[in-house]
Short mmCIF file of C-alpha atoms and ligand atoms in Angstrom, two decimals:
data_model
loop_
_atom_site.label_atom_id
_atom_site.label_comp_id
_atom_site.label_asym_id
_atom_site.label_seq_id
_atom_site.Cartn_x
_atom_site.Cartn_y
_atom_site.Cartn_z
CA MET A 1 0.18 -0.05 -0.16
CA PRO A 2 1.35 3.20 -0.69
CA LYS A 3 2.22 5.34 2.39
CA LYS A 4 0.21 8.69 2.79
CA PRO A 5 2.54 11.77 2.34
CA ALA A 6 3.96 12.66 6.13
CA GLN A 7 1.89 15.95 7.05
CA ALA A 8 3.02 19.42 5.99
CA THR A 9 3.73 21.16 9.10
CA TRP A 10 4.94 19.03 11.90
CA GLY A 11 5.31 15.79 9.64
CA GLY A 12 9.48 15.67 9.79
CA ARG A 13 9.56 12.91 12.20
CA PHE A 14 6.92 10.90 10.53
CA ALA A 15 6.96 8.27 8.00
CA ALA A 16 3.36 8.65 6.95
CA GLY A 17 0.35 10.36 6.93
CA PRO A 18 -2.70 10.49 9.09
CA ALA A 19 -5.63 8.15 8.54
CA ALA A 20 -8.24 9.62 6.73
CA LEU A 21 -10.65 8.55 10.09
CA MET A 22 -8.02 10.56 12.09
CA LEU A 23 -7.95 13.55 10.37
CA ARG A 24 -11.71 13.72 10.56
CA PHE A 25 -11.53 13.10 14.31
CA SER A 26 -8.95 15.75 14.82
CA GLU A 27 -9.71 18.55 12.96
CA SER A 28 -11.13 21.36 14.54
CA VAL A 29 -10.86 24.01 11.37
CA SER A 30 -14.87 23.52 10.87
CA PHE A 31 -15.41 25.41 13.92
CA ASP A 32 -12.11 27.44 14.67
CA ARG A 33 -12.26 28.91 11.52
CA ARG A 34 -13.96 31.88 12.68
CA LEU A 35 -10.72 32.38 14.90
CA ALA A 36 -9.49 33.58 11.40
CA PRO A 37 -9.50 37.61 12.13
CA PHE A 38 -7.54 36.97 15.67
CA ASP A 39 -5.45 34.35 14.43
CA ILE A 40 -4.53 37.17 11.32
CA ALA A 41 -3.94 40.16 14.03
CA GLY A 42 -1.88 38.00 16.73
CA SER A 43 0.16 36.33 14.09
CA GLN A 44 0.82 40.03 12.61
CA ALA A 45 1.81 41.21 15.71
CA HIS A 46 4.07 38.06 16.09
CA ALA A 47 5.47 39.17 13.15
CA ALA A 48 6.17 43.12 13.98
CA MET A 49 7.67 41.78 17.23
CA LEU A 50 10.22 39.62 15.32
CA ALA A 51 11.01 41.88 12.99
CA HIS A 52 11.61 44.81 16.18
CA VAL A 53 13.75 41.91 17.73
CA GLY A 54 15.65 41.20 14.26
CA LEU A 55 14.51 38.15 13.69
CA LEU A 56 12.66 39.08 10.73
CA THR A 57 13.98 41.33 8.02
CA ASP A 58 11.34 44.70 7.49
CA LYS A 59 11.19 43.31 4.32
CA GLU A 60 10.17 39.88 5.47
CA HIS A 61 7.70 41.49 7.68
CA ALA A 62 6.02 43.77 5.26
CA ALA A 63 5.29 40.82 2.95
CA ILE A 64 4.25 38.36 5.78
CA HIS A 65 1.70 41.14 7.25
CA ASP A 66 0.53 41.98 3.77
CA GLY A 67 -0.03 38.61 3.02
CA LEU A 68 -1.98 37.54 6.12
CA ASP A 69 -3.92 40.90 4.93
CA ALA A 70 -4.75 39.79 2.00
CA ILE A 71 -5.53 36.11 3.52
CA GLY A 72 -8.07 38.12 5.63
CA ALA A 73 -9.67 39.02 2.48
CA GLU A 74 -10.09 36.21 0.98
CA ILE A 75 -11.81 35.10 4.21
CA ILE A 76 -14.58 37.71 4.52
CA ALA A 77 -15.01 37.30 0.82
CA GLY A 78 -15.68 33.66 0.85
CA LYS A 79 -13.08 32.52 -1.09
CA PHE A 80 -10.85 31.08 0.96
CA LYS A 81 -9.88 27.21 0.63
CA TRP A 82 -9.91 25.58 4.09
CA ASP A 83 -8.86 21.98 4.13
CA THR A 84 -9.19 19.73 7.20
CA ALA A 85 -5.82 17.93 6.42
CA LEU A 86 -4.58 21.14 8.15
CA GLU A 87 -5.99 20.20 11.40
CA ASP A 88 -6.93 23.61 12.36
CA VAL A 89 -7.27 27.51 11.74
CA HIS A 90 -3.33 28.38 12.35
CA MET A 91 -1.94 25.85 9.82
CA ASN A 92 -4.66 26.83 7.27
CA ILE A 93 -3.68 30.02 7.19
CA GLU A 94 0.02 29.85 7.72
CA ARG A 95 0.45 27.01 4.83
CA ALA A 96 -1.97 29.36 2.57
CA LEU A 97 0.71 32.43 3.97
CA ALA A 98 3.58 30.09 2.60
CA LYS A 99 2.15 29.77 -0.58
CA ARG A 100 2.04 33.27 -1.23
CA VAL A 101 5.06 34.78 0.42
CA HIS A 102 8.78 32.96 0.89
CA ALA A 103 9.12 34.33 4.26
CA ALA A 104 6.05 32.68 5.81
CA ALA A 105 8.43 30.12 7.17
CA LYS A 106 9.96 32.35 9.49
CA LEU A 107 6.68 33.42 11.19
CA HIS A 108 6.40 30.13 13.72
CA THR A 109 9.79 31.55 15.16
CA ALA A 110 9.57 31.48 19.13
CA ARG A 111 5.90 30.40 18.70
CA SER A 112 3.84 27.24 19.00
CA ARG A 113 0.04 26.79 18.27
CA ASN A 114 -0.28 26.51 21.85
CA ASP A 115 0.34 30.03 22.83
CA GLN A 116 -0.91 30.80 19.55
CA VAL A 117 -4.33 29.51 20.18
CA ALA A 118 -4.48 30.60 24.08
CA THR A 119 -3.89 34.37 22.11
CA ASP A 120 -6.41 33.82 19.31
CA MET A 121 -8.79 32.96 22.37
CA ARG A 122 -7.87 36.02 24.35
CA LEU A 123 -8.22 38.03 21.88
CA TRP A 124 -12.03 36.35 20.49
CA LEU A 125 -13.05 36.89 24.58
CA ARG A 126 -12.78 40.23 24.81
CA HIS A 127 -14.64 40.86 21.25
CA ALA A 128 -17.07 38.43 22.28
CA CYS A 129 -17.63 40.19 25.91
CA ALA A 130 -18.45 43.09 24.10
CA VAL A 131 -20.67 41.88 21.61
CA LEU A 132 -22.85 40.52 23.96
CA ASP A 133 -22.48 43.40 26.59
CA ASP A 134 -24.00 45.21 24.08
CA LYS A 135 -26.96 43.01 23.35
CA LEU A 136 -27.91 42.87 26.72
CA ARG A 137 -27.51 46.72 27.26
CA HIS A 138 -30.19 46.71 24.03
CA SER A 139 -32.54 44.01 26.25
CA GLN A 140 -31.99 46.11 29.45
CA ARG A 141 -33.53 48.83 27.17
CA ALA A 142 -35.98 47.31 25.24
CA LEU A 143 -37.34 46.27 29.17
CA LEU A 144 -36.72 49.91 30.41
CA ALA A 145 -39.13 51.07 27.71
CA VAL A 146 -41.83 48.79 28.96
CA ALA A 147 -41.28 50.07 32.32
CA THR A 148 -41.61 53.56 31.21
CA GLU A 149 -44.92 52.92 29.19
CA HIS A 150 -46.81 51.36 31.71
CA ARG A 151 -45.08 53.11 34.82
CA THR A 152 -48.33 53.62 36.73
CA THR A 153 -49.54 49.84 36.66
CA LEU A 154 -49.50 48.00 39.59
CA ILE A 155 -49.72 43.90 40.15
CA PRO A 156 -49.46 41.33 42.75
CA GLY A 157 -45.92 40.57 43.71
CA TYR A 158 -45.66 36.85 44.40
CA THR A 159 -43.90 34.85 46.56
CA HIS A 160 -43.64 30.50 46.21
CA LEU A 161 -46.02 32.01 43.16
CA GLN A 162 -49.23 33.05 45.51
CA ARG A 163 -49.85 36.58 45.61
CA ALA A 164 -47.93 38.51 48.46
CA GLN A 165 -47.58 42.26 47.92
CA PRO A 166 -48.60 44.91 45.39
CA VAL A 167 -45.46 46.27 43.65
CA PRO A 168 -45.84 48.69 40.32
CA LEU A 169 -44.73 46.62 36.94
CA ALA A 170 -42.15 48.79 36.95
CA HIS A 171 -40.28 47.24 40.34
CA HIS A 172 -40.76 44.03 38.70
CA VAL A 173 -39.18 44.66 35.72
CA PHE A 174 -36.20 46.32 37.52
CA ALA A 175 -35.43 43.30 39.22
CA TRP A 176 -34.93 41.89 35.80
CA LEU A 177 -32.64 45.32 34.70
CA GLU A 178 -30.78 44.04 37.87
CA MET A 179 -30.22 40.82 36.74
CA LEU A 180 -29.10 41.22 33.45
CA GLN A 181 -26.82 44.23 34.66
CA ARG A 182 -24.92 41.69 36.92
CA ASP A 183 -24.74 39.56 33.92
CA ARG A 184 -22.88 42.40 32.11
CA ASP A 185 -20.93 42.89 35.10
CA ARG A 186 -19.52 39.71 35.03
CA LEU A 187 -18.94 39.51 31.13
CA ALA A 188 -16.67 42.51 32.20
CA VAL A 189 -14.68 40.93 34.34
CA VAL A 190 -14.18 38.06 32.14
CA ALA A 191 -12.77 40.67 29.68
CA ALA A 192 -10.56 41.75 32.03
CA HIS A 193 -9.01 38.48 32.83
CA ALA A 194 -8.75 38.10 29.33
CA ASN A 195 -6.72 40.57 29.10
CA TRP A 196 -3.37 39.33 29.66
CA CYS A 197 -1.02 38.09 26.63
CA PRO A 198 0.47 34.70 26.33
CA LEU A 199 2.16 35.19 22.99
CA GLY A 200 6.04 34.08 24.07
CA SER A 201 4.98 31.04 26.36
CA GLY A 202 5.62 28.79 23.25
CA ALA A 203 4.27 24.98 23.60
CA ILE A 204 5.25 25.20 27.13
CA ALA A 205 8.61 26.64 28.45
CA GLY A 206 9.33 29.86 26.32
CA THR A 207 11.69 30.09 23.88
CA THR A 208 16.00 31.19 23.60
CA LEU A 209 15.25 33.36 21.19
CA PRO A 210 15.25 37.24 21.85
CA ILE A 211 11.86 37.82 21.68
CA ASP A 212 9.83 40.94 23.62
CA ARG A 213 6.73 39.93 25.23
CA GLU A 214 5.66 43.19 26.08
CA PHE A 215 6.15 44.73 22.34
CA ALA A 216 3.69 41.96 21.16
CA ALA A 217 1.10 42.44 23.78
CA ARG A 218 0.70 46.28 23.29
CA LEU A 219 -0.20 45.78 19.37
CA LEU A 220 -2.51 43.82 20.25
CA GLY A 221 -4.11 45.94 23.11
CA PHE A 222 -3.24 43.81 25.95
CA VAL A 223 -2.95 46.85 28.07
CA ASP A 224 -3.82 47.94 31.42
CA ALA A 225 -5.78 51.50 31.88
CA ARG A 226 -2.63 53.38 31.62
CA GLY A 227 -1.25 51.62 28.55
CA ARG A 228 1.22 49.48 29.84
CA PRO A 229 1.22 46.07 28.54
CA GLN A 230 0.37 42.71 30.58
CA VAL A 231 1.74 39.45 29.28
CA THR A 232 1.40 36.14 31.52
CA GLN A 233 3.23 35.36 34.03
CA ASN A 234 4.10 31.39 33.56
CA SER A 235 4.74 30.02 30.66
CA MET A 236 2.66 26.49 31.52
CA ASP A 237 -0.18 27.96 32.99
CA ALA A 238 -0.49 30.17 30.36
CA VAL A 239 -0.54 27.44 27.50
CA ALA A 240 -2.93 24.79 30.07
CA ASP A 241 -5.66 27.99 31.56
CA ARG A 242 -8.67 27.83 30.20
CA ASP A 243 -10.40 29.44 33.19
CA LEU A 244 -11.36 32.34 31.04
CA LEU A 245 -13.54 29.83 29.10
CA VAL A 246 -15.19 28.45 32.29
CA GLU A 247 -15.44 31.54 33.16
CA PHE A 248 -17.21 32.68 30.26
CA ALA A 249 -19.63 29.90 29.90
CA ALA A 250 -20.49 30.51 33.55
CA ALA A 251 -21.58 33.91 32.82
CA CYS A 252 -23.41 32.67 30.10
CA ALA A 253 -25.19 30.01 32.12
CA LEU A 254 -26.35 32.55 34.16
CA PHE A 255 -27.28 34.64 31.96
CA GLY A 256 -29.35 31.88 30.93
CA ALA A 257 -30.84 30.77 34.40
CA HIS A 258 -32.08 34.44 34.47
CA LEU A 259 -33.52 34.52 31.31
CA SER A 260 -35.21 31.57 32.20
CA ARG A 261 -36.64 33.15 35.08
CA LEU A 262 -37.45 36.35 33.26
CA ALA A 263 -38.96 33.81 30.72
CA GLU A 264 -40.93 32.09 33.10
CA ASP A 265 -42.47 35.23 34.72
CA LEU A 266 -44.00 36.32 31.16
CA ILE A 267 -45.27 33.17 30.58
CA LEU A 268 -47.07 32.77 33.18
CA TRP A 269 -48.45 36.61 32.77
CA SER A 270 -49.25 36.10 29.09
CA SER A 271 -51.37 32.70 30.14
CA THR A 272 -55.39 33.23 30.32
CA GLU A 273 -55.03 32.70 34.45
CA PHE A 274 -53.22 35.63 34.64
CA GLY A 275 -53.57 38.16 31.59
CA PHE A 276 -51.71 40.43 32.47
CA VAL A 277 -49.39 40.93 29.05
CA GLU A 278 -50.41 39.90 25.86
CA LEU A 279 -47.05 39.04 23.62
CA ALA A 280 -46.16 40.00 20.37
CA ASP A 281 -47.70 38.01 17.46
CA ALA A 282 -44.21 38.19 15.63
CA PHE A 283 -42.77 36.11 18.81
CA CYS A 284 -45.43 33.37 19.09
CA THR A 285 -46.64 30.85 17.32
CA GLY A 286 -49.93 28.86 16.70
CA SER A 287 -51.18 25.74 17.06
CA SER A 288 -51.72 23.21 13.83
CA LEU A 289 -54.60 21.50 15.65
CA MET A 290 -56.14 24.16 17.78
CA PRO A 291 -57.02 27.49 16.09
CA GLN A 292 -57.24 29.36 19.20
CA LYS A 293 -53.83 28.88 20.51
CA LYS A 294 -51.18 31.60 20.79
CA ASN A 295 -48.48 30.03 22.25
CA PRO A 296 -45.43 31.69 24.05
CA ASP A 297 -42.61 30.04 21.89
CA ALA A 298 -39.92 32.49 22.08
CA CYS A 299 -39.99 32.56 26.07
CA GLU A 300 -40.50 28.88 26.00
CA LEU A 301 -37.19 28.58 23.91
CA LEU A 302 -35.39 31.42 26.18
CA ARG A 303 -36.27 29.15 28.92
CA GLY A 304 -35.39 25.64 27.24
CA LYS A 305 -31.81 27.66 25.56
CA SER A 306 -30.81 28.26 29.43
CA ALA A 307 -30.23 24.47 29.73
CA ARG A 308 -28.16 24.36 26.90
CA LEU A 309 -25.98 27.06 28.30
CA HIS A 310 -25.78 25.11 31.64
CA GLY A 311 -24.72 22.29 29.83
CA HIS A 312 -21.82 24.28 28.20
CA LEU A 313 -20.51 25.08 31.62
CA THR A 314 -20.37 22.11 32.50
CA THR A 315 -19.06 20.49 29.53
CA LEU A 316 -15.58 22.88 29.92
CA LEU A 317 -15.34 21.93 33.38
CA THR A 318 -15.47 18.42 32.88
CA LEU A 319 -12.98 18.80 29.96
CA VAL A 320 -10.21 20.60 32.47
CA LYS A 321 -10.95 18.52 35.42
CA GLY A 322 -8.09 15.93 35.73
CA LEU A 323 -6.04 17.23 32.94
CA PRO A 324 -2.15 17.13 33.80
CA LEU A 325 -0.35 20.00 32.98
CA THR A 326 0.34 21.55 30.15
CA TYR A 327 -1.48 21.71 26.95
CA ASN A 328 -3.58 18.35 26.01
CA ARG A 329 -4.73 17.88 22.63
CA ASP A 330 -8.71 17.23 24.98
CA LEU A 331 -8.56 21.35 24.78
CA GLN A 332 -9.28 22.59 21.16
CA GLU A 333 -12.85 20.46 22.30
CA ASP A 334 -13.42 23.72 24.62
CA LYS A 335 -14.12 25.71 21.41
CA PRO A 336 -17.75 24.14 20.24
CA PRO A 337 -19.02 25.00 24.01
CA VAL A 338 -17.65 27.95 24.10
CA PHE A 339 -18.31 29.52 20.80
CA ASP A 340 -22.31 28.23 21.22
CA ALA A 341 -22.60 29.69 24.47
CA PHE A 342 -21.70 32.88 22.72
CA ASP A 343 -24.17 32.39 19.81
CA GLN A 344 -26.86 31.29 21.62
CA ALA A 345 -26.62 34.14 24.23
CA ALA A 346 -26.21 36.92 21.78
CA LEU A 347 -29.21 35.33 19.77
CA CYS A 348 -31.02 35.15 23.11
CA ALA A 349 -30.34 38.70 24.29
CA ASP A 350 -31.62 39.83 20.72
CA VAL A 351 -35.08 37.91 21.41
CA LEU A 352 -35.58 39.06 24.72
CA ALA A 353 -35.28 42.85 23.11
CA GLY A 354 -37.41 42.23 20.53
CA ALA A 355 -40.15 39.91 22.30
CA VAL A 356 -40.41 42.55 25.31
CA THR A 357 -40.40 45.68 22.35
CA GLY A 358 -44.37 44.39 21.10
CA LEU A 359 -45.63 43.37 24.94
CA LYS A 360 -49.06 45.09 25.32
CA VAL A 361 -49.96 45.05 29.08
CA ASN A 362 -53.72 44.40 30.28
CA ALA A 363 -54.11 47.28 32.61
CA ALA A 364 -57.62 45.84 33.61
CA ARG A 365 -56.11 42.69 34.54
CA CYS A 366 -53.81 44.00 36.78
CA ALA A 367 -55.69 46.53 38.58
CA ALA A 368 -58.05 43.69 39.16
CA ALA A 369 -55.58 41.23 40.43
CA VAL A 370 -54.13 43.87 42.39
CA ALA A 371 -57.07 45.12 43.93
CA ASP A 372 -57.11 42.41 46.16
CA PRO A 373 -56.96 43.72 49.58
CA ALA A 374 -55.30 40.43 51.03
CA LEU A 375 -52.49 41.95 49.65
CA LEU A 376 -52.00 44.11 52.10
CA ALA A 377 -52.80 41.89 55.07
CA THR A 378 -49.19 42.50 56.42
CA ASP A 379 -49.83 46.66 56.18
CA LEU A 380 -52.51 45.91 58.39
CA ALA A 381 -50.01 43.91 60.71
CA ASP A 382 -47.69 47.08 60.52
CA TRP A 383 -50.52 49.38 61.34
CA LEU A 384 -51.49 47.21 64.75
CA VAL A 385 -47.58 47.78 65.05
CA THR A 386 -48.23 51.23 65.43
CA ARG A 387 -50.72 51.52 67.47
CA GLY A 388 -48.76 49.06 69.91
CA VAL A 389 -49.17 45.80 69.56
CA PRO A 390 -45.95 43.23 69.16
CA PHE A 391 -45.67 42.19 65.48
CA ARG A 392 -46.13 38.19 66.59
CA ASP A 393 -49.42 39.18 68.10
CA ALA A 394 -50.48 41.50 65.15
CA HIS A 395 -49.45 38.70 62.62
CA HIS A 396 -51.91 36.43 64.31
CA ALA A 397 -54.81 38.95 64.53
CA VAL A 398 -54.35 39.87 61.14
CA GLY A 399 -54.24 35.67 60.39
CA ALA A 400 -57.18 35.46 62.16
CA ALA A 401 -58.85 38.09 60.60
CA VAL A 402 -58.06 36.39 56.90
CA LYS A 403 -59.52 33.03 58.30
CA LEU A 404 -62.46 35.11 59.04
CA ALA A 405 -63.44 36.81 56.11
CA GLU A 406 -62.74 33.81 54.05
CA GLN A 407 -64.90 32.01 56.38
CA THR A 408 -67.96 34.52 56.00
CA ALA A 409 -66.71 35.36 52.19
CA THR A 410 -66.63 39.05 52.75
CA PRO A 411 -63.31 40.77 51.50
CA LEU A 412 -60.66 41.47 54.45
CA ASN A 413 -61.07 45.30 54.03
CA LYS A 414 -65.03 44.85 54.91
CA LEU A 415 -64.74 43.14 58.02
CA PRO A 416 -67.07 44.43 60.45
CA LEU A 417 -64.96 46.40 63.14
CA ALA A 418 -66.94 44.88 66.11
CA GLU A 419 -65.61 41.25 64.68
CA LEU A 420 -61.82 42.92 64.39
CA LYS A 421 -61.96 44.09 67.93
CA LYS A 422 -63.09 40.60 69.41
CA ILE A 423 -59.82 39.22 67.83
CA ASN A 424 -58.03 42.35 68.97
CA PRO A 425 -58.90 45.53 70.78
CA ALA A 426 -56.71 47.40 69.09
CA PHE A 427 -58.45 47.63 65.94
CA VAL A 428 -59.96 50.68 66.04
CA ASP A 429 -61.79 52.91 63.38
CA GLY A 430 -59.62 54.09 60.58
CA TRP A 431 -58.49 50.96 60.07
CA GLU A 432 -59.63 50.12 56.83
CA GLN A 433 -56.81 53.23 55.55
CA VAL A 434 -54.52 50.49 55.62
CA PHE A 435 -56.29 48.98 52.04
CA ASP A 436 -55.49 52.24 50.02
CA LEU A 437 -52.65 51.08 47.24
CA LYS A 438 -51.61 54.57 47.29
CA ARG A 439 -51.29 55.22 50.78
CA ALA A 440 -49.33 51.67 50.80
CA LEU A 441 -46.92 52.19 48.30
CA ALA A 442 -46.21 55.91 49.59
CA LYS A 443 -45.09 54.29 52.67
CA ARG A 444 -42.13 52.39 51.17
CA GLU A 445 -40.00 54.46 50.47
CA GLY A 446 -36.54 53.03 51.72
CA THR A 447 -33.79 52.24 49.13
CA GLY A 448 -34.73 49.24 47.23
CA MET A 449 -38.63 49.91 47.79
CA PRO A 450 -40.68 50.69 45.64
CA GLY A 451 -42.69 53.96 47.01
CA PRO A 452 -43.24 56.41 44.04
CA LYS A 453 -40.05 58.25 45.03
CA GLN A 454 -37.70 55.42 45.08
CA MET A 455 -38.96 54.03 41.48
CA ALA A 456 -38.50 57.91 40.53
CA ARG A 457 -35.14 57.22 41.83
CA GLN A 458 -34.86 53.94 40.28
CA PHE A 459 -35.92 55.27 36.88
CA THR A 460 -33.56 58.31 36.43
CA ARG A 461 -30.57 55.62 37.36
CA TRP A 462 -31.24 52.85 34.70
CA GLU A 463 -31.79 56.22 32.20
CA LYS A 464 -28.49 57.03 32.61
CA THR A 465 -26.99 53.97 33.44
CA LEU A 466 -28.56 52.20 30.17
CA LYS A 467 -28.05 55.47 28.05
N1 LIG B 1 -6.36 22.92 17.16
C1 LIG B 1 -5.54 22.86 18.63
C2 LIG B 1 -6.50 23.10 19.78
O1 LIG B 1 -7.20 24.13 19.72
C3 LIG B 1 -4.31 24.21 18.67
C4 LIG B 1 -3.11 23.63 19.58
C5 LIG B 1 -2.90 22.40 19.08
N2 LIG B 1 -1.36 21.66 19.69
C6 LIG B 1 -0.76 21.12 19.41
N3 LIG B 1 0.28 21.02 20.26
N4 LIG B 1 -1.46 20.23 19.02
O2 LIG B 1 -6.10 23.12 20.75
#
């Protein structure tokens, strides 16, 4: 049987090339080609550094730089021919460069694919965090618009999915904004952690050649707030570390959990049983059998996609767990979950923005639900407290009043005072003023509470934050 030719890039010590099955198994170019712009930027910085320290002539550097630009343009135009036999994005680009530029054989001086891919991923992550941050901000803005449009609408707030206390709809929406803001904070932390340059770590132990790591780092924007270059401090850790990817997947997973809870609220609210909102037609679907159905599929998928995002975090943790230092080929499997986490999180953020933009609020249904006087049972207990009743006794007395209201099918605020006095003599005329919703909310003016002044403050804060 004729022997296959040895692999061109690393094939020096091989007598024969890899089996077709092995190629199919080991290639990553089908998914890591999306790193191409970052790989090119990294190679251009590396080439500039090599020229800076005299390992490339200016002419060689210029040829490499321009050649990489041309390859980048070809990729964008969709004309680049990716070859799985060349395994990954790095070798595809290097081989294409070799075809154009004689000096290409010098590009990989003082570099390994190990520090190269670590650099590519850090560049990609910085970009991914910025894109996601923008999309999250956009979805927050769409939610803020809902809060603004329905500024005066009140709804029951829920604990245990049982009606608890009245809140402005906007207070509930602002709770979602807080969740998404924390997701953005987490992405910013990931981006900051990504901002260290691994280039120069080589395969594991750097290089004997006189490179200038800081020079390349500066070119790639791996700098602190004062413009000082930031380079990784241990060559072994630099090629083995995938913490960043785990952190990114964790940020996406938590974003997914938030989306899922938010979506669940909307699914409940849009059910006939609640009827607080109607979701936009454009983000719902019908039933092929039941003509009356309008299903909240976008929200259900937001809830469902979170499972996928959680899975990616688990995949990455499992991938790195138990790997001996330093680089192992297992690590190539980091990319599909990370890329999909980004793609799905980005898509979800867009869908959230789209779905809430057409949201209709049914003011009448909200008003009817929030008119339930039992929602202010706690306020009644607080009122007894102001009359000197210890809270535990007040709670008990109101509990008895609620029971009586239920037994006699009377709204809580319509119970006869004489009956209430039997429960606790602290009940006096004027007790029913507690059931005025306006009064109830106006009394909640501590920081973070849903009183009107606090709400106004939060509107101002979010308008400023989301500008
Ligand atoms: N495609 C590889 C990856 O994503 C690049 C690094 C390969 N390094 C190696 N020593 N084989 O992990």
